[in-house]
mmCIF file of C-alpha atoms in Angstrom:
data_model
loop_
_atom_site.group_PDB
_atom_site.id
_atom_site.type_symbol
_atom_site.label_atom_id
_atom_site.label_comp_id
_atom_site.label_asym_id
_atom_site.label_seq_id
_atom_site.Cartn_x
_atom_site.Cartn_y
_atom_site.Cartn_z
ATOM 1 C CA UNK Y 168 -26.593 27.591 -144.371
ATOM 2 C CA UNK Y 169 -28.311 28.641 -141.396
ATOM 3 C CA UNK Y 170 -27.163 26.679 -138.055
ATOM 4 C CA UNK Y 171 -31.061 24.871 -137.234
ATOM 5 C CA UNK Y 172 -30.765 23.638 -141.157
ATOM 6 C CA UNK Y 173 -27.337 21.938 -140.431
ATOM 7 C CA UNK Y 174 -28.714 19.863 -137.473
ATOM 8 C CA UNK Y 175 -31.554 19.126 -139.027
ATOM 9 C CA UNK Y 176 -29.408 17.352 -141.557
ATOM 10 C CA UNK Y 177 -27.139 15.617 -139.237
ATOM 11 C CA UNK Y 178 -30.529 13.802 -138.247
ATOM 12 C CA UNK Y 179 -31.617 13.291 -142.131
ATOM 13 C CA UNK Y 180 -28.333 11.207 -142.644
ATOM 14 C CA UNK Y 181 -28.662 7.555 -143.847
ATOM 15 C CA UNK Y 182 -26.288 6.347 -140.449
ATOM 16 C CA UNK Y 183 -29.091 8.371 -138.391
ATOM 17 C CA UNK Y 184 -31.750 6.455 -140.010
ATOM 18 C CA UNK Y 185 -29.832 3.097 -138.287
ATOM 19 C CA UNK Y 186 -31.281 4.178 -134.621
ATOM 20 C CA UNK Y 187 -35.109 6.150 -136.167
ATOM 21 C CA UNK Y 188 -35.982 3.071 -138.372
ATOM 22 C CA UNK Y 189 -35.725 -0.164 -136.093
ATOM 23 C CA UNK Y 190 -37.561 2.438 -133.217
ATOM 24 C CA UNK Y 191 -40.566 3.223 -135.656
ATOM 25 C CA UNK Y 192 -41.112 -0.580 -136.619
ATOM 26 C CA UNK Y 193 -41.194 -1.917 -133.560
ATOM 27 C CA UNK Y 194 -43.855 0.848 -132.447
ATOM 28 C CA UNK Y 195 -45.521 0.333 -135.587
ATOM 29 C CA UNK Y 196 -45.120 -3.857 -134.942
ATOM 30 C CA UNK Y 197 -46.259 -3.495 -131.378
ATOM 31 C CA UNK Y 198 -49.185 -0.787 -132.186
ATOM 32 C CA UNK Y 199 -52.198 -3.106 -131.445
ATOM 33 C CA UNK Y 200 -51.286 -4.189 -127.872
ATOM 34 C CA UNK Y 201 -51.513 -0.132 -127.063
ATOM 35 C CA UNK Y 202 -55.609 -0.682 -127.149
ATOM 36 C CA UNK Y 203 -55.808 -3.734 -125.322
ATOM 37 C CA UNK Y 204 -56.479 -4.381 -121.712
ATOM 38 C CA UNK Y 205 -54.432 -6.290 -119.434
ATOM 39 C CA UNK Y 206 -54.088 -9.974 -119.374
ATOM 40 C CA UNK Y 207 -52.651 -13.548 -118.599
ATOM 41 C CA UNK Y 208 -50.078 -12.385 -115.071
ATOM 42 C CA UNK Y 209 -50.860 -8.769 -114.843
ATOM 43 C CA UNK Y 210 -53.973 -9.336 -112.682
ATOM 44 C CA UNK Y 211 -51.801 -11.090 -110.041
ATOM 45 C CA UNK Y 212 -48.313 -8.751 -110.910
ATOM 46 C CA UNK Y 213 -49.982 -5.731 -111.413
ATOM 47 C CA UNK Y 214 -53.705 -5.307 -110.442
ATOM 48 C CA UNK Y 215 -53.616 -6.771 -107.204
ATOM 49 C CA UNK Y 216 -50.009 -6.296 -106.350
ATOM 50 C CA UNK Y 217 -50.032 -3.905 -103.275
ATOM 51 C CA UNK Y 218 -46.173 -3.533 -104.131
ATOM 52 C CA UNK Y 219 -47.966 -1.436 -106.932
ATOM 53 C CA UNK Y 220 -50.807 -0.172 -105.662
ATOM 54 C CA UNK Y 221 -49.428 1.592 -102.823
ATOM 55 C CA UNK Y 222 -46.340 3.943 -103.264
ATOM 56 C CA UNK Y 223 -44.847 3.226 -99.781
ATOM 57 C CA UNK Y 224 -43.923 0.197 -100.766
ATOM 58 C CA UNK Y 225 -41.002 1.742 -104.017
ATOM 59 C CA UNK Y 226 -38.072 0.373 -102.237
ATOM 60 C CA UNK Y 227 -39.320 -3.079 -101.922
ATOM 61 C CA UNK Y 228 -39.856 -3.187 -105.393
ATOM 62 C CA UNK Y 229 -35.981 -2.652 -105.600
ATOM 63 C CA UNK Y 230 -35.327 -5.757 -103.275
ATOM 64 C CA UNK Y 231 -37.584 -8.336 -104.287
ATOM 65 C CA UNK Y 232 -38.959 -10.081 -107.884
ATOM 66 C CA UNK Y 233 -41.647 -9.670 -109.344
ATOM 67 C CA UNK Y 234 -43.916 -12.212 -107.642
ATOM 68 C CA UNK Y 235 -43.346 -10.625 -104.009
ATOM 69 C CA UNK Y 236 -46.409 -8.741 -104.076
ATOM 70 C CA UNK Y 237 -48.470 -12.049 -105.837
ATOM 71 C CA UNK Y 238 -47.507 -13.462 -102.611
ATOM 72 C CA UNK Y 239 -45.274 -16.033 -104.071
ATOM 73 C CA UNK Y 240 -41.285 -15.433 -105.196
ATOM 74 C CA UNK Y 241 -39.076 -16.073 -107.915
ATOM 75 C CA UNK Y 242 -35.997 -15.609 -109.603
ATOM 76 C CA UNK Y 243 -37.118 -12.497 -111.928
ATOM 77 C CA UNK Y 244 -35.873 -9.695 -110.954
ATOM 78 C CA UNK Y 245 -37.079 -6.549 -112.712
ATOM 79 C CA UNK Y 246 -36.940 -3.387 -110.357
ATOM 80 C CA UNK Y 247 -37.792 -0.592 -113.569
ATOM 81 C CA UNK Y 248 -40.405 -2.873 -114.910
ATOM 82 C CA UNK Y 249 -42.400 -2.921 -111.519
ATOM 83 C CA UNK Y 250 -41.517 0.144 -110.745
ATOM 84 C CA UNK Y 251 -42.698 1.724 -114.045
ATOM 85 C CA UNK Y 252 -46.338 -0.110 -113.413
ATOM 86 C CA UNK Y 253 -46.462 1.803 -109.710
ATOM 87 C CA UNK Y 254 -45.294 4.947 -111.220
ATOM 88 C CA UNK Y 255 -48.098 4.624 -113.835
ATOM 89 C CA UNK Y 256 -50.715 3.924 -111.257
ATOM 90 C CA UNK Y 257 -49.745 6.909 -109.287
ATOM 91 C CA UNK Y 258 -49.093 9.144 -111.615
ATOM 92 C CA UNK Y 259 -52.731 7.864 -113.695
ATOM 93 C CA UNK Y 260 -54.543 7.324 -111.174
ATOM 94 C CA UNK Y 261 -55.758 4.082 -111.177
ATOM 95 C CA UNK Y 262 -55.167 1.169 -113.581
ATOM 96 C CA UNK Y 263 -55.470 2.248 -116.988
ATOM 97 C CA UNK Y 264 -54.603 -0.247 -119.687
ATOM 98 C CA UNK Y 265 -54.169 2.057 -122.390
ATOM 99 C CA UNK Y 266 -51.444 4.916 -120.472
ATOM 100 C CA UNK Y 267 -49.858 1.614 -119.272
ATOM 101 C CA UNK Y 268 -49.187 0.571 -122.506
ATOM 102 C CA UNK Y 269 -48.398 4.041 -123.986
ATOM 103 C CA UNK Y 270 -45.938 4.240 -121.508
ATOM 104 C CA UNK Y 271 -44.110 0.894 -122.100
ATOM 105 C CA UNK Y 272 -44.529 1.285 -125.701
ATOM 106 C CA UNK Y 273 -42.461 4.521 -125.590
ATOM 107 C CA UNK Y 274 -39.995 2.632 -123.068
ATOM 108 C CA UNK Y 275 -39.457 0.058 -125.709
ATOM 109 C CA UNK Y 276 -39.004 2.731 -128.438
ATOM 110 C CA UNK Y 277 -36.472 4.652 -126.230
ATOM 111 C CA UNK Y 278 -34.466 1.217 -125.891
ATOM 112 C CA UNK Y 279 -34.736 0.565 -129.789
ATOM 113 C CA UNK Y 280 -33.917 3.702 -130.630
ATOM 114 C CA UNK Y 281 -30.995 3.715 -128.063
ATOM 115 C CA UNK Y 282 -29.258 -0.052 -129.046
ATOM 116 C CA UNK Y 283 -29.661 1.433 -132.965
ATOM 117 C CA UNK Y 284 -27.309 4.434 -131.910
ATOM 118 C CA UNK Y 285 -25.293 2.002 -129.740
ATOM 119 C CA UNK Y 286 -25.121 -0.380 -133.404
ATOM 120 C CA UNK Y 287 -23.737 2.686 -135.009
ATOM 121 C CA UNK Y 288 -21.638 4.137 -132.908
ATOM 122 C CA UNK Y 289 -19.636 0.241 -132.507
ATOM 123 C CA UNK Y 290 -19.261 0.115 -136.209
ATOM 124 C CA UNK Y 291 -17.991 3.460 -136.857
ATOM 125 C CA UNK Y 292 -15.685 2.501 -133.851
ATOM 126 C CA UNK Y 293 -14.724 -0.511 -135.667
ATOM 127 C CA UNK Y 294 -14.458 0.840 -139.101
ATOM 128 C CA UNK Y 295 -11.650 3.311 -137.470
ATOM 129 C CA UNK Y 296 -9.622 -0.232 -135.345
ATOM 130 C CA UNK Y 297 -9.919 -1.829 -138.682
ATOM 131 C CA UNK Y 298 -8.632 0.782 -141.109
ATOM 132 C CA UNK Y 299 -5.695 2.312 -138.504
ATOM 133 C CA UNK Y 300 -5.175 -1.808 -137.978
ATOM 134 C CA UNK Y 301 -4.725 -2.144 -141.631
ATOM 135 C CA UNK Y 302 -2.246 1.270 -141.488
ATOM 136 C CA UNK Y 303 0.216 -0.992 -139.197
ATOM 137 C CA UNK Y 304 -0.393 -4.120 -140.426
#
């Protein structure tokens, strides 16, 4: 068997599946926000943040929530989120709804994908406590 062909099926096992799957639903579930623009808090959070709009101001987004920029605070405090928005203006351009969305729909994917491997790799853990528990017992 050649050695590409054996990783290939490492990836095709069922316990693999447990960290693909849950990823491609919740793209699949969040799919239509990718096409639409931005709404409800972003204009204040995002579109007229200058915390956003102007790179100089990355480490403040590390030291303050995510009102500082709307001029008012709060008790949220989510450094990659806002960080992630001025990233994707810089690195975009401007404010594009659709690559911001892209982006944080591949974010969330990641994260799926990531707590599904996380899932596995706890219960194959804990299938091995329980059966070497069961050896002593």
């Amino acid at each position: 068997m050649p050695r590409d062909s054996h990783r290939w099926a490492s990836i095709a096992r069922p316990a693999s599946l447990l960290a693909v799957v849950p990823a491609l639903v919740g793209i699949w579930v969040m799919w239509p926000a990718l096409f639409g623009g931005f709404v409800h808090d972003d204009g204040p959070q995002i579109l007229e943040n200058p915390l956003v709009r102007h790179p100089g101001h990355g480490l403040r987004l590390w030291v303050t929530g995510v009102w500082a920029g709307a001029g008012s605070s709060s008790s949220f405090y989510r450094p990659w989120m806002m960080s992630s928005f001025a990233l994707d203006r810089a690195i975009f351009g401007g404010f594009v709804p659709l690559a911001f969305h892209a982006v944080q729909l591949a974010l969330f994917g990641a994260v799926v994908a990531l707590a599904g491997a996380l899932v596995r790799r706890v219960e194959v853990g804990a299938i091995g406590q329980r059966s070497s528990f069961t050896d002593h017992a």
